[in-house]
Coordinates of C-alpha atoms in Angstrom, one line a residue:
M1 CA -10.1 -23.5 -25.5
S2 CA -11.7 -20.0 -25.3
P3 CA -10.0 -17.0 -27.0
D4 CA -9.8 -15.3 -23.5
L5 CA -7.8 -18.2 -22.1
I6 CA -5.5 -18.3 -25.1
A7 CA -4.9 -14.6 -24.9
A8 CA -4.1 -14.8 -21.2
L9 CA -1.7 -17.7 -21.7
V10 CA 0.1 -15.9 -24.5
K11 CA 0.4 -12.7 -22.5
I12 CA 1.8 -14.7 -19.5
A13 CA 4.4 -16.5 -21.7
L14 CA 5.5 -13.2 -23.4
L15 CA 5.6 -11.4 -20.0
I16 CA 7.7 -14.1 -18.2
G17 CA 10.0 -14.6 -21.2
G18 CA 10.5 -10.9 -21.6
L19 CA 11.1 -10.3 -18.0
M20 CA 13.7 -13.0 -17.7
T21 CA 15.5 -11.8 -20.8
A22 CA 15.3 -8.2 -19.6
A23 CA 16.7 -9.1 -16.2
A24 CA 19.7 -10.9 -17.9
Y25 CA 20.5 -8.2 -20.3
L26 CA 19.9 -5.4 -17.8
V27 CA 22.7 -7.0 -15.8
L28 CA 24.9 -6.7 -18.8
L29 CA 23.8 -3.1 -19.4
E30 CA 24.6 -2.2 -15.8
R31 CA 28.1 -3.7 -16.1
W32 CA 28.7 -1.6 -19.2
I33 CA 27.4 1.5 -17.3
A34 CA 29.7 0.7 -14.4
A35 CA 32.6 0.3 -16.7
W36 CA 31.8 3.6 -18.4
V37 CA 31.5 5.4 -15.0
Q38 CA 34.8 3.9 -13.8
D39 CA 36.6 4.6 -17.2
R40 CA 37.4 1.0 -18.0
K41 CA 36.3 -1.7 -20.4
G42 CA 33.3 -3.7 -19.4
P43 CA 32.3 -7.2 -20.5
N44 CA 33.0 -7.3 -24.3
R45 CA 34.4 -10.7 -25.2
V46 CA 31.8 -13.3 -24.8
G47 CA 29.8 -13.9 -28.0
I48 CA 28.5 -17.0 -29.8
P49 CA 29.9 -20.2 -28.1
L50 CA 32.5 -22.2 -29.9
T51 CA 33.1 -19.4 -32.4
D52 CA 35.3 -16.2 -32.5
I53 CA 32.2 -14.0 -32.9
K54 CA 32.1 -11.6 -29.9
L55 CA 29.1 -9.4 -30.6
F56 CA 30.1 -6.8 -28.2
G57 CA 29.8 -9.2 -25.2
L58 CA 26.1 -10.0 -25.8
G59 CA 26.8 -13.6 -24.9
Q60 CA 27.8 -12.7 -21.4
P61 CA 24.4 -13.2 -19.8
L62 CA 24.3 -16.7 -21.2
A63 CA 27.7 -17.5 -19.8
D64 CA 26.7 -16.1 -16.4
G65 CA 23.5 -18.1 -16.4
L66 CA 25.3 -21.4 -17.2
K67 CA 27.8 -20.7 -14.5
F68 CA 25.1 -20.4 -11.9
I69 CA 23.3 -23.5 -13.2
F70 CA 26.4 -25.7 -13.1
K71 CA 27.4 -24.6 -9.6
E72 CA 27.1 -27.1 -6.8
E73 CA 23.7 -26.8 -5.0
Y74 CA 25.3 -26.5 -1.6
T75 CA 23.2 -26.0 1.6
P76 CA 25.1 -25.3 4.7
A77 CA 24.5 -27.7 7.6
H78 CA 23.7 -25.0 10.2
V79 CA 20.7 -23.4 8.3
D80 CA 17.0 -24.1 8.7
K81 CA 16.7 -26.0 5.4
A82 CA 13.0 -25.6 4.7
L83 CA 12.9 -21.9 5.2
F84 CA 16.3 -21.5 3.6
V85 CA 14.9 -23.0 0.3
L86 CA 11.5 -21.3 0.7
A87 CA 12.9 -17.7 1.0
P88 CA 14.2 -17.2 -2.6
L89 CA 11.1 -18.8 -4.0
V90 CA 8.8 -16.4 -2.0
I91 CA 10.7 -13.3 -3.1
L92 CA 10.8 -14.3 -6.8
A93 CA 7.1 -15.4 -6.9
A94 CA 6.0 -12.1 -5.4
A95 CA 8.2 -10.1 -7.7
L96 CA 6.8 -11.9 -10.8
A97 CA 3.1 -11.8 -9.7
I98 CA 3.2 -8.0 -9.4
F99 CA 3.4 -7.8 -13.3
A100 CA -0.1 -9.3 -13.6
V101 CA -1.7 -5.8 -13.3
I102 CA 1.1 -3.6 -14.9
P103 CA 0.3 -2.7 -18.5
F104 CA 3.1 -3.1 -21.0
G105 CA 1.2 -1.1 -23.7
S106 CA -2.3 0.0 -24.5
V107 CA -4.5 -2.3 -26.6
V108 CA -4.1 -4.0 -30.0
P109 CA -6.8 -3.9 -32.7
D110 CA -9.2 -6.8 -33.1
F111 CA -7.8 -9.8 -35.0
D112 CA -8.4 -13.5 -35.5
I113 CA -6.0 -16.4 -35.8
W114 CA -7.1 -19.9 -36.9
G115 CA -10.7 -19.0 -36.3
Y116 CA -10.2 -17.6 -32.8
K117 CA -11.5 -14.0 -32.7
F118 CA -9.7 -11.7 -30.2
T119 CA -11.8 -8.6 -29.4
G120 CA -12.6 -6.2 -26.5
D121 CA -10.8 -6.7 -23.2
A122 CA -8.9 -9.8 -24.4
V123 CA -6.5 -7.6 -26.4
N124 CA -5.6 -5.3 -23.5
L125 CA -1.8 -5.4 -23.1
V126 CA -2.0 -6.4 -19.4
V127 CA -2.3 -10.0 -18.1
A128 CA -5.2 -9.2 -15.7
P129 CA -7.2 -6.4 -17.3
G130 CA -9.9 -4.5 -15.3
V131 CA -8.5 -5.0 -11.8
D132 CA -10.0 -2.1 -9.9
V133 CA -7.5 -2.4 -7.0
G134 CA -4.4 -2.6 -9.1
L135 CA -2.3 -0.3 -7.0
I136 CA -3.3 -2.0 -3.8
Y137 CA -2.4 -5.4 -5.4
V138 CA 1.0 -4.0 -6.4
F139 CA 1.8 -2.8 -2.9
A140 CA 0.4 -5.9 -1.2
L141 CA 2.8 -8.1 -3.2
S142 CA 5.8 -5.8 -2.8
S143 CA 5.2 -6.1 1.0
I144 CA 5.1 -9.9 0.8
A145 CA 8.5 -9.8 -1.0
V146 CA 10.2 -8.6 2.1
Y147 CA 9.3 -11.8 3.9
G148 CA 11.6 -13.6 1.5
V149 CA 14.5 -11.3 2.6
I150 CA 13.6 -11.8 6.3
L151 CA 13.2 -15.5 6.0
G152 CA 16.5 -15.8 4.1
G153 CA 18.3 -13.7 6.8
W154 CA 16.8 -15.7 9.7
S155 CA 17.1 -19.2 8.3
S156 CA 20.7 -18.7 7.4
N157 CA 21.7 -18.8 11.1
N158 CA 24.4 -16.2 10.4
K159 CA 24.7 -12.9 12.2
Y160 CA 25.5 -11.0 9.0
S161 CA 22.5 -12.4 7.3
F162 CA 20.3 -11.8 10.3
I163 CA 21.3 -8.1 10.5
G164 CA 20.7 -7.8 6.7
G165 CA 17.1 -9.1 7.2
L166 CA 16.5 -6.8 10.1
R167 CA 17.8 -3.8 8.1
S168 CA 15.5 -4.7 5.2
S169 CA 12.4 -4.9 7.4
A170 CA 13.2 -1.5 9.1
Q171 CA 13.9 0.1 5.7
L172 CA 10.7 -1.3 4.2
I173 CA 8.6 0.1 7.0
A174 CA 10.3 3.5 6.9
Y175 CA 9.9 4.0 3.2
E176 CA 6.5 2.3 2.6
I177 CA 4.7 5.2 4.2
P178 CA 6.3 8.0 2.0
M179 CA 5.8 5.8 -1.0
G180 CA 2.1 5.4 -0.2
L181 CA 1.7 9.2 0.4
G182 CA 3.3 9.9 -3.0
I183 CA 0.8 7.6 -4.7
L184 CA -2.3 8.9 -2.8
G185 CA -1.9 12.3 -4.6
I186 CA -2.2 10.4 -7.9
V187 CA -5.2 8.5 -6.7
L188 CA -6.9 11.7 -5.5
S189 CA -6.4 13.5 -8.8
T190 CA -7.3 10.5 -11.0
G191 CA -10.0 8.9 -8.9
S192 CA -8.9 5.4 -9.7
L193 CA -6.6 2.7 -8.5
R194 CA -6.3 1.1 -12.0
L195 CA -2.9 1.7 -13.6
D196 CA -4.5 1.8 -17.1
A197 CA -7.0 4.4 -16.0
I198 CA -4.2 6.6 -14.5
I199 CA -2.4 6.5 -17.9
G200 CA -5.6 7.2 -19.7
S201 CA -6.3 10.2 -17.4
Q202 CA -2.9 11.7 -18.2
A203 CA -3.3 11.0 -22.0
Q204 CA -6.8 12.7 -22.0
S205 CA -5.6 15.8 -20.2
G206 CA -2.2 16.0 -21.9
W207 CA -0.7 16.8 -18.5
W208 CA 1.6 14.2 -17.0
N209 CA 1.5 13.9 -13.2
A210 CA 5.2 14.8 -13.1
M211 CA 4.2 18.3 -14.1
T212 CA 1.4 18.7 -11.7
Q213 CA 2.9 16.8 -8.7
P214 CA 6.7 17.2 -8.8
L215 CA 6.9 16.8 -5.1
G216 CA 5.0 13.5 -5.3
L217 CA 7.4 12.3 -8.0
L218 CA 10.4 13.2 -5.8
V219 CA 9.0 11.4 -2.8
F220 CA 7.9 8.3 -4.8
T221 CA 11.3 8.0 -6.6
V222 CA 13.4 8.2 -3.5
A223 CA 11.1 5.7 -1.7
A224 CA 11.2 3.4 -4.8
F225 CA 15.0 3.4 -4.7
A226 CA 14.9 2.4 -1.0
E227 CA 12.3 -0.3 -1.7
A228 CA 14.4 -1.8 -4.5
A229 CA 17.4 -1.8 -2.0
R230 CA 19.8 -0.3 -4.6
L231 CA 22.6 2.1 -3.9
P232 CA 22.6 4.4 -2.1
F233 CA 20.0 2.4 -0.2
D234 CA 21.5 -1.1 -0.3
L235 CA 21.9 -1.4 3.4
P236 CA 20.4 -5.0 3.6
E237 CA 23.3 -6.3 1.5
A238 CA 26.2 -3.8 2.1
E239 CA 29.0 -6.1 1.0
Q240 CA 31.7 -4.1 2.9
E241 CA 29.8 -4.4 6.2
L242 CA 27.6 -7.5 5.9
I243 CA 29.3 -9.6 3.2
G244 CA 26.1 -9.6 1.1
G245 CA 23.7 -9.5 4.0
Y246 CA 20.7 -11.8 3.8
H247 CA 22.1 -13.9 1.0
T248 CA 25.6 -14.4 2.4
E249 CA 25.0 -18.2 2.8
Y250 CA 23.4 -18.6 -0.6
A251 CA 25.0 -19.9 -3.9
G252 CA 24.1 -21.4 -7.2
M253 CA 20.4 -21.3 -8.4
K254 CA 19.1 -20.2 -5.0
L255 CA 21.3 -17.1 -5.2
I256 CA 20.3 -16.3 -8.7
L257 CA 16.7 -16.3 -7.7
F258 CA 17.5 -13.5 -5.2
L259 CA 19.4 -11.6 -7.8
I260 CA 16.7 -11.9 -10.5
A261 CA 14.1 -10.7 -7.9
E262 CA 16.3 -7.7 -7.1
F263 CA 16.3 -6.7 -10.8
L264 CA 12.6 -7.3 -11.1
H265 CA 12.1 -4.9 -8.2
M266 CA 14.0 -2.3 -10.2
I267 CA 12.0 -3.0 -13.3
T268 CA 8.7 -2.7 -11.3
A269 CA 9.9 0.6 -9.8
A270 CA 10.9 2.0 -13.2
L271 CA 7.6 1.0 -14.8
L272 CA 5.5 2.5 -11.9
I273 CA 7.4 5.8 -12.2
V274 CA 6.7 5.9 -15.9
I275 CA 3.1 4.9 -15.6
L276 CA 2.2 7.1 -12.6
F277 CA 4.1 10.2 -13.4
F278 CA 5.3 10.2 -17.0
G279 CA 2.1 9.3 -18.9
G280 CA 2.9 5.6 -19.5
W281 CA 2.5 5.0 -23.3
H282 CA 1.4 8.6 -24.0
F283 CA 3.4 11.1 -25.9
W284 CA 2.0 14.3 -27.4
G285 CA 1.3 14.2 -31.1
L286 CA 2.5 10.6 -31.5
T287 CA 0.3 8.1 -29.7
G288 CA -3.1 9.8 -29.4
A289 CA -5.3 9.3 -26.4
D290 CA -8.2 7.0 -27.5
D291 CA -8.7 3.3 -27.0
Q292 CA -9.2 2.7 -30.7
V293 CA -5.8 2.4 -32.3
T294 CA -4.3 0.9 -35.4
W295 CA -1.5 -1.6 -35.4
L296 CA 1.0 1.2 -36.0
G297 CA -0.5 3.2 -33.1
A298 CA -0.4 0.1 -30.8
L299 CA 3.3 -0.5 -31.7
L300 CA 4.1 3.2 -31.2
R301 CA 2.6 3.1 -27.7
I302 CA 4.7 0.1 -26.8
F303 CA 7.8 1.8 -28.2
V304 CA 7.1 5.0 -26.2
L305 CA 6.5 3.0 -22.9
V306 CA 9.7 1.0 -23.4
T307 CA 11.8 4.1 -24.2
K308 CA 10.6 5.9 -21.1
F309 CA 11.2 2.7 -19.0
M310 CA 14.8 2.4 -20.4
L311 CA 15.5 6.0 -19.6
V312 CA 14.4 5.5 -16.0
V313 CA 16.4 2.3 -15.7
L314 CA 19.5 4.2 -17.0
F315 CA 18.9 6.8 -14.3
F316 CA 18.7 4.0 -11.7
M317 CA 22.0 2.6 -12.9
L318 CA 23.8 5.9 -13.0
V319 CA 22.7 6.7 -9.5
R320 CA 24.0 3.3 -8.3
W321 CA 27.4 3.9 -9.6
S322 CA 27.7 7.6 -8.7
W323 CA 26.4 7.9 -5.2
P324 CA 28.0 6.6 -2.0
R325 CA 25.9 4.4 0.4
F326 CA 24.0 6.1 3.3
R327 CA 24.8 5.2 6.8
F328 CA 21.8 3.5 8.5
D329 CA 21.1 6.5 10.8
Q330 CA 21.1 8.8 7.7
L331 CA 18.8 6.4 5.9
M332 CA 16.3 6.5 8.8
S333 CA 16.6 10.3 9.2
L334 CA 15.9 10.8 5.5
A335 CA 12.7 8.7 5.7
W336 CA 11.2 10.0 8.9
K337 CA 12.4 13.6 9.0
V338 CA 12.3 14.5 5.3
M339 CA 10.4 12.1 3.1
L340 CA 7.4 11.6 5.4
P341 CA 6.7 15.4 5.9
L342 CA 7.2 16.1 2.2
G343 CA 4.8 13.3 1.4
L344 CA 2.2 14.7 3.8
L345 CA 2.6 18.2 2.3
N346 CA 2.0 16.9 -1.2
L347 CA -1.0 14.9 -0.2
A348 CA -2.6 17.9 1.7
T349 CA -1.9 20.1 -1.3
M350 CA -3.6 17.7 -3.7
A351 CA -6.5 17.2 -1.4
I352 CA -7.2 20.9 -1.2
L353 CA -6.9 21.4 -4.9
V354 CA -9.2 18.4 -5.7
E355 CA -11.8 19.7 -3.2
L356 CA -11.6 23.2 -4.7
E357 CA -12.2 21.7 -8.1
A358 CA -15.1 19.5 -6.9
N359 CA -17.0 22.4 -5.2
G360 CA -16.6 24.6 -8.3
T361 CA -14.1 27.1 -6.9
L362 CA -11.7 25.9 -9.6
P363 CA -13.0 25.0 -13.0
V364 CA -12.8 21.3 -14.0
G365 CA -9.5 20.5 -15.7
S366 CA -7.4 23.3 -14.1
Q367 CA -4.2 21.4 -14.7
G368 CA -2.3 24.6 -15.2
T369 CA -3.2 25.8 -11.7
F370 CA -2.4 22.3 -10.3
A371 CA 1.1 22.5 -11.9
L372 CA 1.7 26.1 -10.7
V373 CA 0.7 25.2 -7.1
G374 CA 2.6 21.9 -7.3
W375 CA 5.9 23.5 -8.3
G376 CA 5.4 26.2 -5.6
V377 CA 4.9 23.5 -3.0
M378 CA 7.9 21.7 -4.3
L379 CA 10.0 24.8 -3.8
V380 CA 8.6 25.4 -0.3
G381 CA 9.2 21.8 0.7
W382 CA 12.8 21.9 -0.6
I383 CA 13.7 25.1 1.3
G384 CA 11.8 24.0 4.4
S385 CA 13.5 20.6 4.6
A386 CA 16.9 22.2 4.0
L387 CA 16.3 24.5 6.9
V388 CA 14.6 22.2 9.4
A389 CA 16.4 18.9 8.7
P390 CA 19.8 19.5 7.1
L391 CA 21.3 16.3 5.9
Q392 CA 24.9 17.3 6.8
T393 CA 26.2 14.9 9.4
D394 CA 28.9 16.0 11.8
N395 CA 31.2 13.1 12.3
R396 CA 33.5 14.9 14.7
P397 CA 33.7 13.6 18.3
R398 CA 31.1 15.4 20.5
P399 CA 32.0 16.9 23.8
G400 CA 30.6 14.8 26.6
A401 CA 30.1 11.8 24.4
G402 CA 33.2 10.0 25.6
G403 CA 35.2 10.7 22.4
L404 CA 32.7 8.7 20.4
L405 CA 31.6 9.6 16.9
E406 CA 27.9 10.5 16.5
P407 CA 26.9 7.0 15.1
E408 CA 28.9 5.3 17.7
R409 CA 27.3 7.4 20.4
L410 CA 23.8 6.4 19.2
L411 CA 24.8 2.7 19.3
A412 CA 26.5 3.0 22.7

């Protein structure tokens, strides 16, 4: 067996094991965050089975997993059984496959184990190194994931599930465009679709894209929240309106596949925000910028990446438990009237700056000018969107609308 194949298998095993463990314990972390926000005690009793050792509730994910495993695998008689089973498999497979091109560190120094020498690309900390269309691959698979939601909603033969699937497809289409516009600014300034090259560009210049493209960061973050379907964008589930939406009829292992995929989407969004806008593994004076690193440097880069990722995840969780859910018309208005124009403004600004740099009007590496213009455009976009498309919604009955509220009038 070649060293390349061994390295790929080891990385896949570490990645899948790490992701499954992370998804389980991020659920526990989110329950603690929810308890803290709501001023109550969270899960803190389950520890080591058959003992009195509680370990702050760290055994809770194991108990939750066993509960799902031992639940009856019930499939309602009125569903389309083939698509009903296929839907959670599609969404989980797509969510896992995305991580093939997402780096979880930089590189590790050359080493050999039992005569196998690991050198060069084999020790890049990404499962599929050197994929030149990494960003396109990520967005292609994230688009496939929505088919799992739509299939689950349609095959359930339930009106609440069906409406949840329709909402998900509308939401995905509406926010996919602003998300792409937020990324195109990064692609223009970096000149690459490879995630490791985007990190390297930020490390070499010392300027994170969050500093030079704050408007792109804002548009991408809002769109990432919507794509992950988390509060305040969880309209496809909306327990109070749709009883869980597209997974209303699911239970047991099929339901847990949906729930794991939901957390994997949040993990993907958090990693992309860190990699595209916050320098990935880079931190000034700590990690360096070269590909040649020592073991200590490699571990520091992993630590920096994981720390940034956890901070973004905590932000996701705080937003979920702090913000109320949008109405669906508000969700669509935000996408088409605010996020889309702001994304176009950011892209046009970056295109002009990159062109000025290319023809010599601006010196190469004018990151300070980029940052100054970027923050100015951010301010202009903020003021303009507040004036042109205010988000306040008047819920009072409108004259001539038959006494209906504004959302009811739109649906009438």
